[in-house]
């Protein structure tokens, strides 16, 4: 018999272990070569594990197990013939049928002993003597202790029993739970645990501070309304908000290079490129895929790349390399309705820009009160490397570009700036 040992491949540099998130096949199934058989969580992404050969699979790890890179997680019998109709071998059927039969008598017997002591307990509680505190409450309300079920030892009526029983006597409603009281405990995935560790470490290890401003989205609304269809026909993608903010951020990063830097021990590392991490919410949690050299991208290129990365996150196809190496992060809590927040830095980066929802608000323009679509923006930064002057100047530069995208981001030519 020719058996293949399938080992956990390395998802990326510095990753030594993964967690079996979900088996996509059952023990004894016939699998085809390259068929996804499992989803594994690393501390950076969720990846699919494809079958290396065709055959009958034997699982060697359970869902939720943390396994080392290179560890055997399943065996594939390559000599096994494919069952008719692609089903599991017939030999497995009796096991599945017999299990319920042997398990049936147990539930029938279990309720009998459990139900026997219940009447005795009820009788004991009904005749239990009240504690002094309980007796005082019952006397005040004109109630008899025999009317109260006691929860104390030997059915003794406690103070809380008396207080609870006294509520209906006073014409109120008893403070009792009538709905479900069940709880569910679920182990956090490796990715979620890693995110938690990183967020806590950022709060503990950086001098994080947040500065705020607001931007007027009127011009961006006008451009999107005027060129939305033409832009989509020309470039095959929609004209969204993220391309404007990405272009505004890359311009501001070039104006304030300390924001586009990180700390490495006692050294500051400045980058002459702008790799922008875009926070995307996926089925497994928040992912931050990276736009490489975003400073050289057009509006259409930014939108196309963000769309491609978002689809990969949604489908679980994103790779570790595509989420590594950003120099600055943009996150948009406004898609979920957030009005204002203080985003947490994505280490080892030194700053992050938070976008929020857009609200029609009255603002003063040239001495007149007008209604404009306004958005609050927040920039959290590491004060160890970025001073207040740079942080405030950076956010003002972003505001200027969003308030006046044609003049600042498109050199006065909106059609050329949008590639039309």
Short mmCIF file of C-alpha atoms in Angstrom, two decimals:
data_model
loop_
_atom_site.label_atom_id
_atom_site.label_comp_id
_atom_site.label_asym_id
_atom_site.label_seq_id
_atom_site.Cartn_x
_atom_site.Cartn_y
_atom_site.Cartn_z
CA UNK A 1 0.00 0.00 0.00
CA UNK A 2 1.37 3.39 -1.03
CA UNK A 3 0.58 5.99 1.62
CA UNK A 4 1.42 9.69 1.43
CA UNK A 5 2.07 11.60 4.64
CA UNK A 6 0.74 15.13 4.26
CA UNK A 7 2.67 17.65 6.33
CA UNK A 8 1.81 21.24 7.19
CA UNK A 9 3.57 23.52 4.69
CA UNK A 10 5.12 26.80 5.83
CA UNK A 11 2.58 29.64 5.30
CA UNK A 12 5.31 32.27 5.46
CA UNK A 13 8.49 33.46 7.06
CA UNK A 14 8.65 33.31 10.89
CA UNK A 15 5.45 31.21 11.16
CA UNK A 16 6.16 27.98 13.05
CA UNK A 17 2.69 26.68 13.88
CA UNK A 18 -0.89 26.79 12.60
CA UNK A 19 -4.29 25.73 13.90
CA UNK A 20 -6.62 23.33 12.11
CA UNK A 21 -9.63 25.61 11.76
CA UNK A 22 -11.91 23.33 9.71
CA UNK A 23 -11.64 19.97 8.04
CA UNK A 24 -13.42 20.17 4.69
CA UNK A 25 -13.47 16.37 4.38
CA UNK A 26 -14.26 13.47 6.73
CA UNK A 27 -12.05 10.61 7.81
CA UNK A 28 -12.27 7.90 5.14
CA UNK A 29 -13.37 10.21 2.32
CA UNK A 30 -11.89 9.88 -1.14
CA UNK A 31 -10.14 13.11 -2.14
CA UNK A 32 -8.87 14.35 -5.49
CA UNK A 33 -5.45 15.87 -5.99
CA UNK A 34 -5.46 19.66 -5.29
CA UNK A 35 -8.89 19.42 -3.64
CA UNK A 36 -9.07 21.70 -0.56
CA UNK A 37 -9.20 19.40 2.45
CA UNK A 38 -8.76 21.84 5.35
CA UNK A 39 -8.60 25.47 6.38
CA UNK A 40 -5.68 26.34 8.65
CA UNK A 41 -5.27 29.52 10.68
CA UNK A 42 -1.86 31.09 11.10
CA UNK A 43 -1.23 34.22 13.13
CA UNK A 44 -1.60 36.28 9.97
CA UNK A 45 -4.15 34.62 7.69
CA UNK A 46 -6.46 31.68 7.02
CA UNK A 47 -5.19 29.42 4.27
CA UNK A 48 -6.52 26.37 2.44
CA UNK A 49 -4.64 23.07 2.57
CA UNK A 50 -4.96 21.18 -0.75
CA UNK A 51 -4.61 17.41 -1.14
CA UNK A 52 -1.21 16.51 -2.59
CA UNK A 53 -2.50 13.29 -4.19
CA UNK A 54 -5.78 11.46 -4.84
CA UNK A 55 -6.89 8.66 -2.52
CA UNK A 56 -8.59 7.72 0.75
CA UNK A 57 -7.75 10.18 3.51
CA UNK A 58 -7.09 9.40 7.17
CA UNK A 59 -7.10 12.42 9.50
CA UNK A 60 -4.35 12.66 12.13
CA UNK A 61 -5.41 15.94 13.77
CA UNK A 62 -8.64 17.33 15.15
CA UNK A 63 -10.26 20.69 14.48
CA UNK A 64 -8.80 23.23 16.90
CA UNK A 65 -5.47 21.40 17.22
CA UNK A 66 -2.35 23.57 17.03
CA UNK A 67 0.20 21.77 14.85
CA UNK A 68 3.79 22.58 13.98
CA UNK A 69 4.92 23.39 10.45
CA UNK A 70 6.13 20.09 8.99
CA UNK A 71 3.92 17.95 11.22
CA UNK A 72 1.88 15.14 9.62
CA UNK A 73 -1.83 16.00 9.74
CA UNK A 74 -3.29 13.31 7.48
CA UNK A 75 -2.47 10.22 5.42
CA UNK A 76 -3.61 9.59 1.84
CA UNK A 77 -3.83 5.98 0.57
CA UNK A 78 -2.92 6.51 -3.07
CA UNK A 79 -3.67 2.86 -4.01
CA UNK A 80 -7.32 3.09 -3.00
CA UNK A 81 -9.79 3.04 -5.86
CA UNK A 82 -12.26 5.86 -6.21
CA UNK A 83 -15.72 4.70 -5.03
CA UNK A 84 -18.61 4.74 -7.46
CA UNK A 85 -20.29 8.12 -7.38
CA UNK A 86 -17.36 9.62 -5.45
CA UNK A 87 -18.72 8.41 -2.10
CA UNK A 88 -16.78 7.08 0.87
CA UNK A 89 -16.05 3.30 0.88
CA UNK A 90 -18.96 1.05 1.80
CA UNK A 91 -16.97 -0.39 4.70
CA UNK A 92 -17.55 2.80 6.63
CA UNK A 93 -21.35 2.52 6.48
CA UNK A 94 -21.88 -0.02 9.28
CA UNK A 95 -19.95 2.17 11.73
CA UNK A 96 -22.23 5.09 11.07
CA UNK A 97 -25.38 2.94 11.41
CA UNK A 98 -24.33 1.05 14.54
CA UNK A 99 -23.33 4.08 16.59
CA UNK A 100 -26.87 5.44 17.06
CA UNK A 101 -28.25 2.00 17.95
CA UNK A 102 -25.87 1.44 20.83
CA UNK A 103 -26.40 4.96 22.08
CA UNK A 104 -30.22 4.77 22.20
CA UNK A 105 -30.74 2.99 25.59
CA UNK A 106 -28.69 5.54 27.53
CA UNK A 107 -31.06 8.51 27.06
CA UNK A 108 -34.06 6.35 28.03
CA UNK A 109 -32.55 5.36 31.40
CA UNK A 110 -31.01 8.72 32.34
CA UNK A 111 -34.21 10.70 33.16
CA UNK A 112 -35.54 8.12 35.68
CA UNK A 113 -33.11 8.64 38.58
CA UNK A 114 -32.89 12.38 37.93
CA UNK A 115 -36.66 12.83 38.23
CA UNK A 116 -37.07 10.97 41.54
CA UNK A 117 -35.64 13.45 44.07
CA UNK A 118 -37.50 16.43 42.62
CA UNK A 119 -40.82 15.99 44.50
CA UNK A 120 -39.06 15.53 47.85
CA UNK A 121 -37.05 18.69 47.31
CA UNK A 122 -40.17 20.68 46.49
CA UNK A 123 -41.90 19.49 49.65
CA UNK A 124 -38.85 20.33 51.78
CA UNK A 125 -38.62 23.83 50.36
CA UNK A 126 -42.29 24.52 50.92
CA UNK A 127 -42.06 23.66 54.60
CA UNK A 128 -38.63 25.15 55.28
CA UNK A 129 -38.33 27.55 58.19
CA UNK A 130 -37.40 31.15 57.33
CA UNK A 131 -34.22 32.81 58.48
CA UNK A 132 -34.63 35.75 60.89
CA UNK A 133 -34.09 38.28 58.10
CA UNK A 134 -36.52 36.46 55.82
CA UNK A 135 -39.13 36.21 58.61
CA UNK A 136 -38.96 39.95 59.18
CA UNK A 137 -39.60 40.68 55.49
CA UNK A 138 -42.48 38.20 55.31
CA UNK A 139 -44.07 39.58 58.50
CA UNK A 140 -43.90 43.12 57.09
CA UNK A 141 -45.70 41.98 53.94
CA UNK A 142 -48.20 39.83 55.77
CA UNK A 143 -47.02 36.63 54.14
CA UNK A 144 -46.74 33.11 55.51
CA UNK A 145 -43.42 31.24 55.24
CA UNK A 146 -45.26 28.14 53.95
CA UNK A 147 -46.11 30.08 50.78
CA UNK A 148 -42.44 30.55 49.91
CA UNK A 149 -40.12 27.95 48.41
CA UNK A 150 -36.79 28.06 50.19
CA UNK A 151 -33.48 27.73 48.40
CA UNK A 152 -31.29 27.47 51.49
CA UNK A 153 -30.01 24.39 53.26
CA UNK A 154 -32.77 21.89 54.10
CA UNK A 155 -35.25 24.13 52.29
CA UNK A 156 -34.65 27.10 54.56
CA UNK A 157 -36.22 30.34 53.29
CA UNK A 158 -33.46 32.88 52.82
CA UNK A 159 -33.64 36.66 52.76
CA UNK A 160 -33.39 36.70 48.95
CA UNK A 161 -36.25 34.15 48.74
CA UNK A 162 -38.42 36.41 50.88
CA UNK A 163 -37.52 39.53 48.89
CA UNK A 164 -38.32 37.78 45.62
CA UNK A 165 -41.65 36.44 46.93
CA UNK A 166 -42.58 39.86 48.31
CA UNK A 167 -42.48 41.56 44.91
CA UNK A 168 -45.79 40.12 43.63
CA UNK A 169 -47.40 40.84 47.01
CA UNK A 170 -46.54 44.50 46.51
CA UNK A 171 -48.24 44.55 43.12
CA UNK A 172 -45.02 44.39 41.12
CA UNK A 173 -43.45 41.83 38.83
CA UNK A 174 -41.07 39.17 40.12
CA UNK A 175 -37.48 39.78 39.09
CA UNK A 176 -36.95 36.40 37.45
CA UNK A 177 -35.29 35.33 34.21
CA UNK A 178 -37.80 33.91 31.71
CA UNK A 179 -35.58 33.62 28.62
CA UNK A 180 -32.66 31.39 27.72
CA UNK A 181 -29.78 31.35 30.20
CA UNK A 182 -27.38 29.21 28.18
CA UNK A 183 -23.81 30.17 27.35
CA UNK A 184 -21.48 29.13 24.56
CA UNK A 185 -17.73 28.88 24.89
CA UNK A 186 -15.68 28.94 21.68
CA UNK A 187 -11.92 28.82 21.42
CA UNK A 188 -10.42 31.86 19.72
CA UNK A 189 -8.64 31.15 16.45
CA UNK A 190 -4.88 31.58 16.16
CA UNK A 191 -5.49 34.67 14.05
CA UNK A 192 -7.84 36.25 16.58
CA UNK A 193 -5.48 35.45 19.47
CA UNK A 194 -2.57 36.98 17.57
CA UNK A 195 -4.58 40.11 16.78
CA UNK A 196 -5.46 40.43 20.46
CA UNK A 197 -1.81 40.10 21.50
CA UNK A 198 -0.70 42.68 18.95
CA UNK A 199 -3.36 45.20 19.96
CA UNK A 200 -2.52 44.88 23.64
CA UNK A 201 1.22 45.17 22.94
CA UNK A 202 0.66 48.35 20.91
CA UNK A 203 -1.22 49.97 23.79
CA UNK A 204 1.49 48.92 26.25
CA UNK A 205 4.63 49.52 24.19
CA UNK A 206 3.95 52.69 22.21
CA UNK A 207 3.26 56.29 23.17
CA UNK A 208 0.03 56.32 21.17
CA UNK A 209 -1.85 59.56 20.74
CA UNK A 210 -4.77 60.52 18.47
CA UNK A 211 -5.48 63.78 16.68
CA UNK A 212 -8.76 64.63 14.93
CA UNK A 213 -10.08 66.76 12.10
CA UNK A 214 -13.06 66.85 9.75
CA UNK A 215 -13.27 66.79 5.95
CA UNK A 216 -15.86 68.11 3.54
CA UNK A 217 -16.87 65.35 1.11
CA UNK A 218 -18.85 67.62 -1.23
CA UNK A 219 -16.34 67.62 -4.10
CA UNK A 220 -15.80 63.87 -3.93
CA UNK A 221 -19.58 63.35 -3.98
CA UNK A 222 -19.80 65.56 -7.07
CA UNK A 223 -16.98 63.75 -8.88
CA UNK A 224 -18.39 60.33 -8.13
CA UNK A 225 -21.88 61.33 -9.25
CA UNK A 226 -20.63 63.00 -12.43
CA UNK A 227 -18.11 60.36 -13.54
CA UNK A 228 -19.27 57.16 -11.83
CA UNK A 229 -20.66 55.42 -14.93
CA UNK A 230 -17.95 56.64 -17.31
CA UNK A 231 -15.23 55.61 -14.88
CA UNK A 232 -16.71 52.13 -14.46
CA UNK A 233 -17.05 51.65 -18.23
CA UNK A 234 -13.50 52.82 -18.85
CA UNK A 235 -11.70 51.00 -16.03
CA UNK A 236 -14.03 48.15 -15.04
CA UNK A 237 -14.18 49.18 -11.38
CA UNK A 238 -16.25 51.63 -9.35
CA UNK A 239 -15.00 55.02 -8.21
CA UNK A 240 -15.07 54.80 -4.41
CA UNK A 241 -13.85 56.86 -1.48
CA UNK A 242 -10.74 54.78 -0.76
CA UNK A 243 -8.88 55.90 -3.89
CA UNK A 244 -9.24 59.56 -2.87
CA UNK A 245 -8.05 58.88 0.68
CA UNK A 246 -5.20 56.67 -0.52
CA UNK A 247 -3.98 59.38 -2.89
CA UNK A 248 -4.37 62.02 -0.16
CA UNK A 249 -2.41 59.87 2.30
CA UNK A 250 0.49 59.10 -0.07
CA UNK A 251 0.83 62.83 -0.81
CA UNK A 252 0.85 63.66 2.91
CA UNK A 253 3.39 60.89 3.65
CA UNK A 254 5.80 62.43 1.14
CA UNK A 255 5.30 65.83 2.79
CA UNK A 256 5.85 64.42 6.31
CA UNK A 257 8.34 61.53 5.98
CA UNK A 258 8.51 60.85 9.73
CA UNK A 259 4.93 59.57 9.56
CA UNK A 260 6.14 57.06 6.97
CA UNK A 261 8.71 55.57 9.35
CA UNK A 262 9.07 52.97 12.09
CA UNK A 263 11.24 52.33 15.14
CA UNK A 264 13.78 49.51 15.16
CA UNK A 265 15.36 49.44 18.60
CA UNK A 266 17.30 52.69 18.93
CA UNK A 267 16.99 53.51 15.23
CA UNK A 268 14.38 55.20 13.07
CA UNK A 269 13.69 53.58 9.68
CA UNK A 270 12.34 55.89 6.97
CA UNK A 271 10.80 54.47 3.80
CA UNK A 272 11.00 56.15 0.41
CA UNK A 273 7.95 54.20 -0.74
CA UNK A 274 4.34 54.19 0.45
CA UNK A 275 2.98 50.70 1.05
CA UNK A 276 -0.55 51.36 2.26
CA UNK A 277 -2.30 48.73 4.39
CA UNK A 278 -6.07 48.78 3.85
CA UNK A 279 -8.11 47.29 6.70
CA UNK A 280 -10.68 44.84 5.32
CA UNK A 281 -13.25 42.92 7.37
CA UNK A 282 -13.35 39.23 6.46
CA UNK A 283 -15.05 36.06 7.73
CA UNK A 284 -12.05 35.30 9.99
CA UNK A 285 -11.60 38.83 11.30
CA UNK A 286 -9.88 42.06 10.31
CA UNK A 287 -7.21 41.70 7.61
CA UNK A 288 -4.83 44.39 6.35
CA UNK A 289 -3.69 43.63 2.77
CA UNK A 290 -1.10 46.01 1.36
CA UNK A 291 -1.05 48.24 -1.73
CA UNK A 292 2.62 48.25 -2.82
CA UNK A 293 4.04 51.58 -4.00
CA UNK A 294 0.64 53.21 -3.77
CA UNK A 295 2.28 56.58 -4.44
CA UNK A 296 2.62 55.56 -8.10
CA UNK A 297 -0.93 54.28 -8.51
CA UNK A 298 -3.72 56.00 -10.41
CA UNK A 299 -7.26 56.25 -9.05
CA UNK A 300 -8.28 53.28 -11.20
CA UNK A 301 -5.27 51.23 -10.10
CA UNK A 302 -6.02 51.84 -6.41
CA UNK A 303 -9.67 50.83 -6.84
CA UNK A 304 -8.78 47.71 -8.86
CA UNK A 305 -6.16 46.55 -6.36
CA UNK A 306 -8.41 47.14 -3.36
CA UNK A 307 -11.22 45.20 -5.05
CA UNK A 308 -8.90 42.30 -5.84
CA UNK A 309 -7.51 42.15 -2.28
CA UNK A 310 -10.98 42.45 -0.71
CA UNK A 311 -12.23 39.51 -2.77
CA UNK A 312 -9.23 37.43 -1.67
CA UNK A 313 -9.93 38.28 1.98
CA UNK A 314 -13.60 37.38 1.60
CA UNK A 315 -12.81 34.06 -0.10
CA UNK A 316 -9.94 33.18 2.24
CA UNK A 317 -7.39 33.35 -0.60
CA UNK A 318 -5.24 36.15 0.80
CA UNK A 319 -1.59 35.23 1.34
CA UNK A 320 0.77 36.22 4.12
CA UNK A 321 2.99 38.12 1.67
CA UNK A 322 0.03 40.24 0.60
CA UNK A 323 -0.48 41.40 4.20
CA UNK A 324 3.14 42.00 5.18
CA UNK A 325 5.27 45.12 4.98
CA UNK A 326 2.89 48.08 5.03
CA UNK A 327 4.21 51.47 6.10
CA UNK A 328 0.87 53.16 6.92
CA UNK A 329 -2.70 51.91 7.46
CA UNK A 330 -6.12 53.26 6.48
CA UNK A 331 -9.21 51.88 8.20
CA UNK A 332 -12.81 52.82 7.47
CA UNK A 333 -15.12 52.31 10.44
CA UNK A 334 -17.71 54.42 8.67
CA UNK A 335 -18.85 51.38 6.67
CA UNK A 336 -20.29 50.04 9.94
CA UNK A 337 -21.72 53.39 11.08
CA UNK A 338 -18.92 54.62 13.34
CA UNK A 339 -19.00 58.38 13.82
CA UNK A 340 -15.72 58.78 15.72
CA UNK A 341 -13.05 56.43 17.07
CA UNK A 342 -9.38 56.22 18.01
CA UNK A 343 -7.85 53.55 15.75
CA UNK A 344 -4.99 51.45 17.10
CA UNK A 345 -1.64 51.50 15.30
CA UNK A 346 -0.76 48.48 13.19
CA UNK A 347 2.80 47.57 14.33
CA UNK A 348 5.56 48.06 13.36
CA UNK A 349 3.99 51.06 11.63
CA UNK A 350 3.90 54.39 13.43
CA UNK A 351 0.53 55.78 12.35
CA UNK A 352 -2.96 54.92 11.14
CA UNK A 353 -5.78 56.98 9.62
CA UNK A 354 -9.36 56.27 10.67
CA UNK A 355 -12.26 57.20 8.39
CA UNK A 356 -15.83 57.43 9.70
CA UNK A 357 -19.39 57.76 8.49
CA UNK A 358 -20.53 60.74 6.44
CA UNK A 359 -23.21 62.94 8.00
CA UNK A 360 -25.05 65.90 6.48
CA UNK A 361 -24.24 68.66 8.98
CA UNK A 362 -24.55 72.46 9.10
CA UNK A 363 -21.17 74.15 8.71
CA UNK A 364 -20.06 77.75 8.26
CA UNK A 365 -18.73 78.55 4.76
CA UNK A 366 -17.81 82.13 3.89
CA UNK A 367 -19.92 83.41 6.77
CA UNK A 368 -22.99 81.41 5.74
CA UNK A 369 -24.45 78.29 7.35
CA UNK A 370 -24.73 75.55 4.74
CA UNK A 371 -25.43 71.79 4.83
CA UNK A 372 -22.45 69.69 3.75
CA UNK A 373 -21.56 65.96 3.84
CA UNK A 374 -18.93 65.91 6.57
CA UNK A 375 -16.68 63.17 7.91
CA UNK A 376 -14.57 63.08 11.04
CA UNK A 377 -11.08 61.67 10.51
CA UNK A 378 -8.71 60.48 13.23
CA UNK A 379 -5.00 59.81 13.11
CA UNK A 380 -3.38 57.72 15.83
CA UNK A 381 0.40 57.90 15.94
CA UNK A 382 3.41 56.84 17.99
CA UNK A 383 4.58 59.97 19.79
CA UNK A 384 8.03 58.42 20.26
CA UNK A 385 8.80 59.05 16.59
CA UNK A 386 6.15 61.53 15.42
CA UNK A 387 5.77 64.94 17.06
CA UNK A 388 2.56 66.91 17.29
CA UNK A 389 3.64 69.26 14.51
CA UNK A 390 4.08 66.40 12.05
CA UNK A 391 0.90 64.59 13.08
CA UNK A 392 -1.32 67.66 12.88
CA UNK A 393 0.36 68.84 9.67
CA UNK A 394 -0.12 65.41 8.11
CA UNK A 395 -3.84 65.32 8.94
CA UNK A 396 -4.33 68.88 7.67
CA UNK A 397 -2.65 67.86 4.41
CA UNK A 398 -5.10 64.96 4.09
CA UNK A 399 -7.99 67.34 4.81
CA UNK A 400 -6.83 69.81 2.16
CA UNK A 401 -6.64 67.08 -0.47
CA UNK A 402 -10.10 65.71 0.36
CA UNK A 403 -11.69 69.17 0.49
CA UNK A 404 -10.15 70.10 -2.87
CA UNK A 405 -9.33 66.87 -4.75
CA UNK A 406 -9.34 68.44 -8.22
CA UNK A 407 -6.88 71.18 -7.37
CA UNK A 408 -4.54 69.09 -5.22
CA UNK A 409 -4.83 65.47 -6.39
CA UNK A 410 -5.67 66.03 -10.06
CA UNK A 411 -3.64 69.14 -10.93
CA UNK A 412 -6.82 71.01 -11.85
CA UNK A 413 -7.93 68.52 -14.55
CA UNK A 414 -10.52 66.14 -13.16
CA UNK A 415 -11.02 64.12 -16.34
CA UNK A 416 -7.32 63.55 -16.82
CA UNK A 417 -6.89 62.87 -13.13
CA UNK A 418 -9.50 60.10 -13.32
CA UNK A 419 -7.95 58.66 -16.47
CA UNK A 420 -10.93 59.52 -18.69
#
